């Protein structure tokens, strides 16, 4: 028995009967020789961490566009925070922590530069539409490794696709990530908004903070404990009704007072105009796209519009700005 098989045997004995066992995975689109050390979900986790798209998340917007402060969240730090919350819940419930972590680390790979404002404008100008959760799956199935994708297991791809609010993951590990994503962004975006002096903790509606807690730490602790208490030894991942109602209420308040407010949105119009300009340019000059995108069009026969979206969606905030300046901002002439 090798190390992987020993780990799979341990999972069968130690994990909850409701957990997703590595040995029971529905597998990959392309069969591979199993690793002698790592079960399939651990292998998926490692592939995501080492891919280029994951690294670019460090320069992509969470809420505040291209923030200059060192302590504002980026899409990468958000992803790591979701992973931490999800792993804590998964371990307490004896779920498959490797599967949970792989889904959490991959759930936002398809996000555009400039956050949801970038996603919204790409969805508007692309005739096929654009949604980051579908793009995240496209990243791992197609775009990474020069068109070969990461060849992840079905369960990880299902969890990534269904992490959105209206999604319905097929595994309990996917359901943990779906809730952890909301817990993370609501509470950490509050922290960032307070740092940006948009409001103070005491401005949050008391009807929600009385239930959830009066600090980020308290709210995270209470929400995580609530999920664990209500889901323990059950074939579902649930919250108590009063906690879920308070979290949804606070989420609505955040949309009204943070996500749609003038402070984080101050540069949104400029960012969206930038994306439209880049989109139109590359639609007319596909020869300027990097080689791997020509492979998508010439060998895989992918739609040109979709490939241009792929390229722009993969850009970091700073790279998109640099490309815009390179293509549209005149350079001063210098005598040599």
CSV table of C-alpha atoms in Angstrom, one decimal:
chain,number,residue,atom,x,y,z
A,1,UNK,CA,0.0,0.0,0.0
A,2,UNK,CA,1.5,3.4,-1.0
A,3,UNK,CA,1.0,6.7,0.8
A,4,UNK,CA,-2.0,7.7,-1.3
A,5,UNK,CA,-3.8,4.5,-0.7
A,6,UNK,CA,-3.0,4.7,3.0
A,7,UNK,CA,-4.5,8.2,3.1
A,8,UNK,CA,-7.6,7.0,1.2
A,9,UNK,CA,-8.0,4.2,3.7
A,10,UNK,CA,-7.8,6.8,6.5
A,11,UNK,CA,-10.4,8.9,4.9
A,12,UNK,CA,-12.8,6.0,4.7
A,13,UNK,CA,-12.4,5.3,8.4
A,14,UNK,CA,-12.1,8.8,9.9
A,15,UNK,CA,-14.3,11.1,7.7
A,16,UNK,CA,-18.0,11.6,8.1
A,17,UNK,CA,-20.3,9.2,6.2
A,18,UNK,CA,-21.5,12.3,4.4
A,19,UNK,CA,-18.0,13.4,3.2
A,20,UNK,CA,-16.7,13.0,-0.3
A,21,UNK,CA,-14.0,10.4,-0.3
A,22,UNK,CA,-11.1,10.8,-2.7
A,23,UNK,CA,-11.4,7.2,-3.7
A,24,UNK,CA,-15.0,7.7,-4.8
A,25,UNK,CA,-14.4,10.7,-7.1
A,26,UNK,CA,-16.1,10.7,-10.4
A,27,UNK,CA,-12.7,11.4,-11.9
A,28,UNK,CA,-11.2,13.6,-14.5
A,29,UNK,CA,-12.1,14.3,-18.1
A,30,UNK,CA,-8.7,12.8,-19.2
A,31,UNK,CA,-7.6,9.8,-17.3
A,32,UNK,CA,-4.2,10.1,-15.5
A,33,UNK,CA,-1.9,7.8,-13.7
A,34,UNK,CA,-2.7,8.2,-9.9
A,35,UNK,CA,-0.1,9.9,-7.8
A,36,UNK,CA,1.6,7.6,-5.3
A,37,UNK,CA,1.5,10.3,-2.5
A,38,UNK,CA,-1.5,12.6,-3.0
A,39,UNK,CA,-5.2,11.7,-3.3
A,40,UNK,CA,-7.0,13.3,-6.2
A,41,UNK,CA,-8.4,16.4,-4.4
A,42,UNK,CA,-5.0,17.2,-2.8
A,43,UNK,CA,-3.5,17.0,-6.3
A,44,UNK,CA,-6.2,19.4,-7.6
A,45,UNK,CA,-5.5,21.8,-4.8
A,46,UNK,CA,-1.8,21.8,-5.7
A,47,UNK,CA,-2.5,22.4,-9.4
A,48,UNK,CA,-4.6,25.4,-8.6
A,49,UNK,CA,-2.0,27.0,-6.3
A,50,UNK,CA,0.7,26.6,-8.9
A,51,UNK,CA,-1.2,27.9,-11.9
A,52,UNK,CA,-0.6,31.3,-13.4
A,53,UNK,CA,-4.2,32.5,-13.0
A,54,UNK,CA,-4.1,32.0,-9.2
A,55,UNK,CA,-1.0,34.2,-8.9
A,56,UNK,CA,-2.6,37.0,-10.9
A,57,UNK,CA,-5.4,37.2,-8.3
A,58,UNK,CA,-3.0,39.2,-6.1
A,59,UNK,CA,-3.4,42.2,-8.4
A,60,UNK,CA,-7.2,42.0,-9.0
A,61,UNK,CA,-9.8,44.1,-7.2
A,62,UNK,CA,-11.9,42.8,-4.4
A,63,UNK,CA,-14.0,45.9,-3.7
A,64,UNK,CA,-11.7,48.9,-3.9
A,65,UNK,CA,-10.3,49.4,-7.4
A,66,UNK,CA,-6.5,49.1,-7.6
A,67,UNK,CA,-6.1,50.1,-3.9
A,68,UNK,CA,-2.8,51.7,-3.0
A,69,UNK,CA,-3.0,50.8,0.7
A,70,UNK,CA,-1.1,47.7,1.9
A,71,UNK,CA,-4.0,46.3,3.9
A,72,UNK,CA,-7.0,46.3,1.6
A,73,UNK,CA,-8.2,43.0,0.4
A,74,UNK,CA,-7.4,41.8,-3.1
A,75,UNK,CA,-9.0,38.9,-4.9
A,76,UNK,CA,-6.2,36.7,-3.7
A,77,UNK,CA,-6.4,37.5,0.0
A,78,UNK,CA,-10.2,37.1,-0.3
A,79,UNK,CA,-9.6,33.6,-1.7
A,80,UNK,CA,-7.2,32.7,1.1
A,81,UNK,CA,-9.7,33.9,3.7
A,82,UNK,CA,-12.5,31.8,2.1
A,83,UNK,CA,-10.2,28.8,2.2
A,84,UNK,CA,-9.4,29.3,5.9
A,85,UNK,CA,-13.1,29.6,6.9
A,86,UNK,CA,-14.1,26.7,4.7
A,87,UNK,CA,-11.3,24.4,6.0
A,88,UNK,CA,-12.2,25.2,9.6
A,89,UNK,CA,-15.8,24.2,9.0
A,90,UNK,CA,-14.9,21.1,7.0
A,91,UNK,CA,-12.4,19.8,9.6
A,92,UNK,CA,-15.0,20.3,12.4
A,93,UNK,CA,-17.6,18.4,10.4
A,94,UNK,CA,-15.2,15.7,9.3
A,95,UNK,CA,-15.6,16.6,5.7
A,96,UNK,CA,-12.9,16.2,3.0
A,97,UNK,CA,-10.7,19.1,3.7
A,98,UNK,CA,-8.6,18.7,0.5
A,99,UNK,CA,-11.7,18.9,-1.7
A,100,UNK,CA,-13.0,21.9,0.3
A,101,UNK,CA,-9.7,23.7,0.0
A,102,UNK,CA,-9.4,23.0,-3.8
A,103,UNK,CA,-12.9,24.4,-4.4
A,104,UNK,CA,-12.2,27.5,-2.3
A,105,UNK,CA,-8.9,28.3,-3.9
A,106,UNK,CA,-10.3,27.9,-7.4
A,107,UNK,CA,-13.7,29.6,-7.0
A,108,UNK,CA,-12.7,33.1,-8.2
A,109,UNK,CA,-10.1,32.2,-10.8
A,110,UNK,CA,-12.3,33.6,-13.5
A,111,UNK,CA,-12.8,37.1,-12.0
A,112,UNK,CA,-12.0,40.0,-14.2
A,113,UNK,CA,-9.8,43.1,-13.5
A,114,UNK,CA,-11.7,45.7,-11.5
A,115,UNK,CA,-13.9,43.3,-9.7
A,116,UNK,CA,-17.6,43.0,-10.4
A,117,UNK,CA,-17.6,46.2,-12.4
A,118,UNK,CA,-15.3,44.5,-14.9
A,119,UNK,CA,-17.5,41.4,-14.9
A,120,UNK,CA,-20.6,43.5,-15.5
A,121,UNK,CA,-19.1,45.3,-18.6
A,122,UNK,CA,-17.8,42.1,-20.2
A,123,UNK,CA,-21.2,40.6,-19.7
A,124,UNK,CA,-22.7,43.6,-21.5
A,125,UNK,CA,-20.4,43.8,-24.5
A,126,UNK,CA,-19.9,40.0,-25.1
A,127,UNK,CA,-22.8,38.6,-27.1
A,128,UNK,CA,-22.5,35.2,-25.3
A,129,UNK,CA,-22.5,37.0,-21.9
A,130,UNK,CA,-19.9,36.7,-19.2
A,131,UNK,CA,-20.0,35.4,-15.6
A,132,UNK,CA,-17.0,34.8,-13.4
A,133,UNK,CA,-18.1,31.5,-12.0
A,134,UNK,CA,-18.4,30.0,-15.6
A,135,UNK,CA,-15.1,31.7,-16.5
A,136,UNK,CA,-13.5,30.0,-13.4
A,137,UNK,CA,-14.4,26.6,-14.8
A,138,UNK,CA,-13.2,27.6,-18.3
A,139,UNK,CA,-9.9,28.6,-16.7
A,140,UNK,CA,-9.3,25.2,-15.2
A,141,UNK,CA,-10.8,23.2,-18.1
A,142,UNK,CA,-9.3,25.1,-21.0
A,143,UNK,CA,-7.2,28.2,-20.5
A,144,UNK,CA,-4.5,27.1,-18.1
A,145,UNK,CA,-1.5,25.2,-19.5
A,146,UNK,CA,-1.8,26.7,-23.0
A,147,UNK,CA,-5.2,25.3,-23.8
A,148,UNK,CA,-4.8,22.0,-22.0
A,149,UNK,CA,-6.4,23.1,-18.7
A,150,UNK,CA,-5.7,21.6,-15.3
A,151,UNK,CA,-7.8,18.5,-15.8
A,152,UNK,CA,-9.4,18.7,-12.3
A,153,UNK,CA,-11.8,16.2,-10.9
A,154,UNK,CA,-15.5,16.6,-11.5
A,155,UNK,CA,-16.2,17.4,-7.8
A,156,UNK,CA,-13.9,20.4,-7.8
A,157,UNK,CA,-15.2,21.8,-11.0
A,158,UNK,CA,-18.8,21.4,-9.7
A,159,UNK,CA,-18.0,23.2,-6.5
A,160,UNK,CA,-16.3,26.1,-8.4
A,161,UNK,CA,-19.3,26.4,-10.8
A,162,UNK,CA,-21.8,26.4,-8.1
A,163,UNK,CA,-20.2,28.7,-5.5
A,164,UNK,CA,-22.5,31.6,-6.4
A,165,UNK,CA,-25.5,32.5,-4.3
A,166,UNK,CA,-28.0,30.7,-6.6
A,167,UNK,CA,-25.7,27.7,-7.1
A,168,UNK,CA,-26.4,24.2,-5.7
A,169,UNK,CA,-23.1,22.3,-5.3
A,170,UNK,CA,-23.4,18.5,-5.5
A,171,UNK,CA,-21.1,17.9,-2.5
A,172,UNK,CA,-21.3,19.1,1.1
A,173,UNK,CA,-17.7,20.4,0.7
A,174,UNK,CA,-19.0,22.6,-2.2
A,175,UNK,CA,-21.8,23.8,0.0
A,176,UNK,CA,-19.3,24.7,2.7
A,177,UNK,CA,-17.4,26.9,0.3
A,178,UNK,CA,-20.5,28.5,-1.0
A,179,UNK,CA,-21.4,29.7,2.5
A,180,UNK,CA,-17.8,30.5,3.4
A,181,UNK,CA,-17.5,32.8,0.4
A,182,UNK,CA,-20.4,35.0,1.7
A,183,UNK,CA,-19.2,34.9,5.3
A,184,UNK,CA,-15.7,36.1,4.1
A,185,UNK,CA,-16.7,38.9,1.8
A,186,UNK,CA,-19.4,40.4,4.0
A,187,UNK,CA,-17.2,40.6,7.0
A,188,UNK,CA,-13.9,41.4,5.4
A,189,UNK,CA,-15.4,44.0,3.1
A,190,UNK,CA,-16.8,45.7,6.3
A,191,UNK,CA,-13.3,45.8,7.6
A,192,UNK,CA,-12.0,47.4,4.4
A,193,UNK,CA,-14.9,49.9,4.3
A,194,UNK,CA,-14.1,50.9,7.9
A,195,UNK,CA,-10.4,51.3,6.9
A,196,UNK,CA,-11.6,53.5,4.0
A,197,UNK,CA,-13.5,55.7,6.5
A,198,UNK,CA,-16.8,55.0,4.8
A,199,UNK,CA,-18.4,54.3,8.2
A,200,UNK,CA,-17.6,53.0,11.7
A,201,UNK,CA,-18.6,49.7,13.3
A,202,UNK,CA,-21.3,51.5,15.3
A,203,UNK,CA,-23.0,52.5,12.0
A,204,UNK,CA,-23.9,48.9,11.2
A,205,UNK,CA,-27.6,48.2,11.8
A,206,UNK,CA,-28.0,47.0,15.4
A,207,UNK,CA,-30.7,44.5,14.4
A,208,UNK,CA,-28.0,42.5,12.6
A,209,UNK,CA,-25.0,43.1,14.9
A,210,UNK,CA,-27.0,42.0,17.9
A,211,UNK,CA,-27.4,38.6,16.3
A,212,UNK,CA,-24.1,38.3,14.4
A,213,UNK,CA,-21.7,40.2,16.7
A,214,UNK,CA,-20.1,43.7,17.1
A,215,UNK,CA,-16.8,43.1,15.4
A,216,UNK,CA,-15.4,41.2,12.4
A,217,UNK,CA,-13.9,38.7,14.8
A,218,UNK,CA,-17.2,38.1,16.7
A,219,UNK,CA,-19.2,37.8,13.5
A,220,UNK,CA,-16.8,35.3,11.9
A,221,UNK,CA,-16.7,33.2,15.1
A,222,UNK,CA,-20.5,33.2,15.6
A,223,UNK,CA,-21.2,32.4,12.0
A,224,UNK,CA,-18.7,29.5,11.8
A,225,UNK,CA,-19.9,28.0,15.1
A,226,UNK,CA,-23.5,28.3,14.0
A,227,UNK,CA,-22.9,26.4,10.7
A,228,UNK,CA,-21.0,23.7,12.6
A,229,UNK,CA,-23.6,23.3,15.3
A,230,UNK,CA,-26.5,23.1,12.8
A,231,UNK,CA,-24.7,20.8,10.3
A,232,UNK,CA,-22.9,18.4,12.6
A,233,UNK,CA,-23.6,14.7,11.6
A,234,UNK,CA,-26.2,15.8,9.1
A,235,UNK,CA,-26.3,15.3,5.3
A,236,UNK,CA,-26.6,19.1,4.8
A,237,UNK,CA,-24.8,22.3,5.5
A,238,UNK,CA,-27.1,24.8,7.1
A,239,UNK,CA,-27.3,27.8,9.3
A,240,UNK,CA,-29.9,28.6,12.0
A,241,UNK,CA,-32.8,30.7,10.5
A,242,UNK,CA,-32.1,33.8,12.7
A,243,UNK,CA,-28.4,33.8,11.8
A,244,UNK,CA,-29.1,33.3,8.1
A,245,UNK,CA,-31.7,36.1,8.1
A,246,UNK,CA,-29.3,38.5,9.9
A,247,UNK,CA,-26.4,37.6,7.5
A,248,UNK,CA,-28.6,38.2,4.5
A,249,UNK,CA,-29.8,41.4,5.9
A,250,UNK,CA,-26.3,42.6,6.5
A,251,UNK,CA,-25.4,41.5,3.0
A,252,UNK,CA,-28.2,43.7,1.6
A,253,UNK,CA,-27.1,46.6,3.7
A,254,UNK,CA,-23.5,46.2,2.3
A,255,UNK,CA,-24.8,46.3,-1.2
A,256,UNK,CA,-26.7,49.5,-0.5
A,257,UNK,CA,-24.0,51.2,1.5
A,258,UNK,CA,-20.7,49.9,0.2
A,259,UNK,CA,-20.8,48.0,-3.1
A,260,UNK,CA,-23.0,50.5,-4.8
A,261,UNK,CA,-21.7,53.6,-3.0
A,262,UNK,CA,-19.6,56.4,-4.6
A,263,UNK,CA,-16.3,55.6,-2.7
A,264,UNK,CA,-15.4,52.2,-4.2
A,265,UNK,CA,-17.2,53.1,-7.4
A,266,UNK,CA,-15.5,56.4,-7.9
A,267,UNK,CA,-13.3,55.1,-10.7
A,268,UNK,CA,-15.7,52.4,-12.0
A,269,UNK,CA,-16.8,54.3,-15.1
A,270,UNK,CA,-13.2,54.8,-16.1
A,271,UNK,CA,-12.3,51.1,-15.5
A,272,UNK,CA,-15.3,50.0,-17.6
A,273,UNK,CA,-14.4,52.4,-20.4
A,274,UNK,CA,-10.9,51.0,-20.4
A,275,UNK,CA,-12.2,47.4,-20.7
A,276,UNK,CA,-14.5,48.4,-23.6
A,277,UNK,CA,-11.6,50.1,-25.4
A,278,UNK,CA,-9.4,47.0,-24.9
A,279,UNK,CA,-12.1,44.7,-26.1
A,280,UNK,CA,-12.8,46.7,-29.3
A,281,UNK,CA,-9.1,46.9,-30.0
A,282,UNK,CA,-8.4,43.2,-29.7
A,283,UNK,CA,-11.5,42.3,-31.7
A,284,UNK,CA,-10.0,44.3,-34.5
A,285,UNK,CA,-6.4,43.2,-33.9
A,286,UNK,CA,-6.5,39.6,-32.9
A,287,UNK,CA,-2.9,39.3,-34.3
A,288,UNK,CA,-1.8,41.2,-31.2
A,289,UNK,CA,-3.1,38.5,-28.8
A,290,UNK,CA,-0.5,36.2,-27.2
A,291,UNK,CA,0.3,32.9,-28.9
A,292,UNK,CA,-1.9,30.7,-26.5
A,293,UNK,CA,-5.0,32.6,-27.6
A,294,UNK,CA,-4.2,32.0,-31.3
A,295,UNK,CA,-4.1,28.3,-30.4
A,296,UNK,CA,-7.6,28.6,-29.0
A,297,UNK,CA,-8.9,30.2,-32.2
A,298,UNK,CA,-6.9,28.3,-34.8
A,299,UNK,CA,-6.7,24.8,-33.3
A,300,UNK,CA,-9.7,24.6,-30.9
A,301,UNK,CA,-11.8,26.9,-33.2
A,302,UNK,CA,-13.0,29.0,-30.3
A,303,UNK,CA,-15.2,32.0,-31.0
A,304,UNK,CA,-13.0,35.2,-31.5
A,305,UNK,CA,-15.2,37.2,-29.1
A,306,UNK,CA,-14.9,34.5,-26.4
A,307,UNK,CA,-11.1,34.4,-26.7
A,308,UNK,CA,-10.8,38.2,-26.5
A,309,UNK,CA,-12.9,38.0,-23.3
A,310,UNK,CA,-10.6,35.3,-22.0
A,311,UNK,CA,-7.6,37.5,-22.5
A,312,UNK,CA,-9.1,40.6,-20.9
A,313,UNK,CA,-10.7,38.7,-18.0
A,314,UNK,CA,-7.3,37.2,-17.2
A,315,UNK,CA,-5.6,40.6,-16.9
A,316,UNK,CA,-4.7,42.0,-13.5
A,317,UNK,CA,-5.9,45.6,-12.7
A,318,UNK,CA,-2.3,46.9,-13.3
A,319,UNK,CA,-1.7,44.9,-16.5
A,320,UNK,CA,-5.0,46.2,-18.0
A,321,UNK,CA,-4.0,49.8,-17.1
A,322,UNK,CA,-0.6,49.3,-18.6
A,323,UNK,CA,-2.0,47.8,-21.8
A,324,UNK,CA,-4.5,50.7,-22.1
A,325,UNK,CA,-1.6,53.2,-21.7
A,326,UNK,CA,0.5,51.3,-24.2
A,327,UNK,CA,-2.3,51.3,-26.8
A,328,UNK,CA,-4.1,54.5,-26.3
A,329,UNK,CA,-2.0,57.1,-24.4
A,330,UNK,CA,0.6,58.9,-26.6
A,331,UNK,CA,4.2,58.8,-25.4
A,332,UNK,CA,6.3,61.9,-25.2
A,333,UNK,CA,9.0,62.1,-27.9
A,334,UNK,CA,12.5,61.9,-26.6
A,335,UNK,CA,15.7,62.9,-28.4
A,336,UNK,CA,18.3,60.1,-28.3
